[in-house]
mmCIF file of C-alpha atoms in Angstrom:
data_model
loop_
_atom_site.group_PDB
_atom_site.id
_atom_site.type_symbol
_atom_site.label_atom_id
_atom_site.label_comp_id
_atom_site.label_asym_id
_atom_site.label_seq_id
_atom_site.Cartn_x
_atom_site.Cartn_y
_atom_site.Cartn_z
ATOM 1 C CA MET J 1 -49.649 -55.045 23.525
ATOM 2 C CA PRO J 2 -49.314 -52.160 25.982
ATOM 3 C CA LYS J 3 -50.828 -52.816 29.393
ATOM 4 C CA ASP J 4 -53.049 -49.712 29.222
ATOM 5 C CA ILE J 5 -55.053 -51.280 26.370
ATOM 6 C CA ASN J 6 -54.773 -54.871 27.647
ATOM 7 C CA PRO J 7 -55.828 -54.798 31.303
ATOM 8 C CA THR J 8 -55.190 -57.899 33.386
ATOM 9 C CA GLU J 9 -58.581 -57.755 35.097
ATOM 10 C CA PHE J 10 -60.637 -58.199 31.964
ATOM 11 C CA PRO J 11 -62.658 -61.429 32.102
ATOM 12 C CA GLN J 12 -64.817 -60.442 29.110
ATOM 13 C CA GLY J 13 -61.730 -60.770 26.930
ATOM 14 C CA ARG J 14 -60.849 -64.212 28.279
ATOM 15 C CA PRO J 15 -63.944 -66.434 28.321
ATOM 16 C CA ILE J 16 -61.793 -69.544 28.605
ATOM 17 C CA GLU J 17 -60.997 -68.409 32.152
ATOM 18 C CA ASP J 18 -64.728 -68.558 32.953
ATOM 19 C CA PHE J 19 -64.926 -72.044 31.490
ATOM 20 C CA PHE J 20 -61.990 -73.353 33.523
ATOM 21 C CA GLY J 21 -63.312 -71.669 36.653
ATOM 22 C CA GLN J 22 -66.699 -73.337 36.255
ATOM 23 C CA LEU J 23 -65.057 -76.667 35.470
ATOM 24 C CA ALA J 24 -62.893 -76.413 38.581
ATOM 25 C CA GLN J 25 -65.959 -75.660 40.724
ATOM 26 C CA GLU J 26 -67.681 -78.736 39.337
ATOM 27 C CA VAL J 27 -64.611 -80.957 39.754
ATOM 28 C CA TYR J 28 -64.067 -79.960 43.388
ATOM 29 C CA LYS J 29 -67.759 -79.806 44.285
ATOM 30 C CA ASN J 30 -68.666 -81.566 47.540
ATOM 31 C CA GLY J 31 -65.123 -81.158 48.845
ATOM 32 C CA LEU J 32 -63.443 -83.623 46.499
ATOM 33 C CA VAL J 33 -59.792 -84.180 47.244
ATOM 34 C CA ALA J 34 -58.116 -86.367 44.634
ATOM 35 C CA SER J 35 -55.702 -88.888 46.080
ATOM 36 C CA ASN J 36 -53.808 -89.272 42.791
ATOM 37 C CA VAL J 37 -53.580 -87.849 39.285
ATOM 38 C CA ASN J 38 -55.634 -90.621 37.689
ATOM 39 C CA GLN J 39 -58.524 -90.003 40.068
ATOM 40 C CA LEU J 40 -58.426 -86.300 39.223
ATOM 41 C CA LYS J 41 -58.326 -87.038 35.469
ATOM 42 C CA ARG J 42 -61.352 -89.319 35.724
ATOM 43 C CA ARG J 43 -63.274 -86.681 37.682
ATOM 44 C CA ILE J 44 -62.414 -83.955 35.131
ATOM 45 C CA LEU J 45 -63.477 -86.171 32.216
ATOM 46 C CA ARG J 46 -66.730 -87.026 33.988
ATOM 47 C CA CYS J 47 -67.450 -83.335 34.519
ATOM 48 C CA LEU J 48 -66.586 -82.491 30.903
ATOM 49 C CA ARG J 49 -69.300 -84.874 29.716
ATOM 50 C CA ASN J 50 -71.880 -82.592 31.363
ATOM 51 C CA VAL J 51 -70.600 -79.325 29.880
ATOM 52 C CA ASP J 52 -72.862 -77.409 27.507
ATOM 53 C CA PHE J 53 -70.275 -76.686 24.834
ATOM 54 C CA SER J 54 -72.719 -74.620 22.793
ATOM 55 C CA ALA J 55 -72.712 -72.022 25.611
ATOM 56 C CA VAL J 56 -68.904 -72.113 25.761
ATOM 57 C CA HIS J 57 -68.733 -71.702 21.991
ATOM 58 C CA GLN J 58 -71.133 -68.754 22.074
ATOM 59 C CA LYS J 59 -68.965 -66.949 24.632
ATOM 60 C CA CYS J 60 -65.885 -67.507 22.492
ATOM 61 C CA VAL J 61 -67.646 -66.267 19.350
ATOM 62 C CA THR J 62 -68.451 -62.923 20.964
ATOM 63 C CA VAL J 63 -64.865 -62.265 22.078
ATOM 64 C CA ARG J 64 -63.830 -60.712 18.781
ATOM 65 C CA ARG J 65 -66.705 -58.191 18.956
ATOM 66 C CA ILE J 66 -65.932 -57.365 22.589
ATOM 67 C CA LEU J 67 -62.222 -56.891 21.903
ATOM 68 C CA ARG J 68 -62.942 -54.722 18.858
ATOM 69 C CA SER J 69 -65.220 -52.519 20.959
ATOM 70 C CA CYS J 70 -62.548 -52.195 23.624
ATOM 71 C CA TYR J 71 -59.930 -51.357 21.046
ATOM 72 C CA GLU J 72 -62.111 -48.640 19.548
ATOM 73 C CA ASN J 73 -63.612 -47.253 22.791
ATOM 74 C CA GLY J 74 -60.994 -48.091 25.407
ATOM 75 C CA PRO J 75 -60.852 -51.034 27.805
ATOM 76 C CA ASN J 76 -63.255 -49.533 30.322
ATOM 77 C CA ALA J 77 -66.020 -49.423 27.703
ATOM 78 C CA CYS J 78 -66.392 -53.215 27.913
ATOM 79 C CA LEU J 79 -66.298 -53.665 31.669
ATOM 80 C CA HIS J 80 -69.613 -54.357 33.374
#
């Protein structure tokens, strides 16, 4: 897809980036520094148990509508 209709700075078109950003904030909250991979895995799994997946799902459901609007009206039409 040409870059002019697929801008890199377009978080509305990539809600999974929001999810991973929020997950990372939760994982590293309170200055956590994992001493090994297993400790990090356990922390991520613990944080995933507290995620409201219905909110994540809702964001993903709206992506198609947002992308269609951007396709029809240009990428700047969807930026807030």
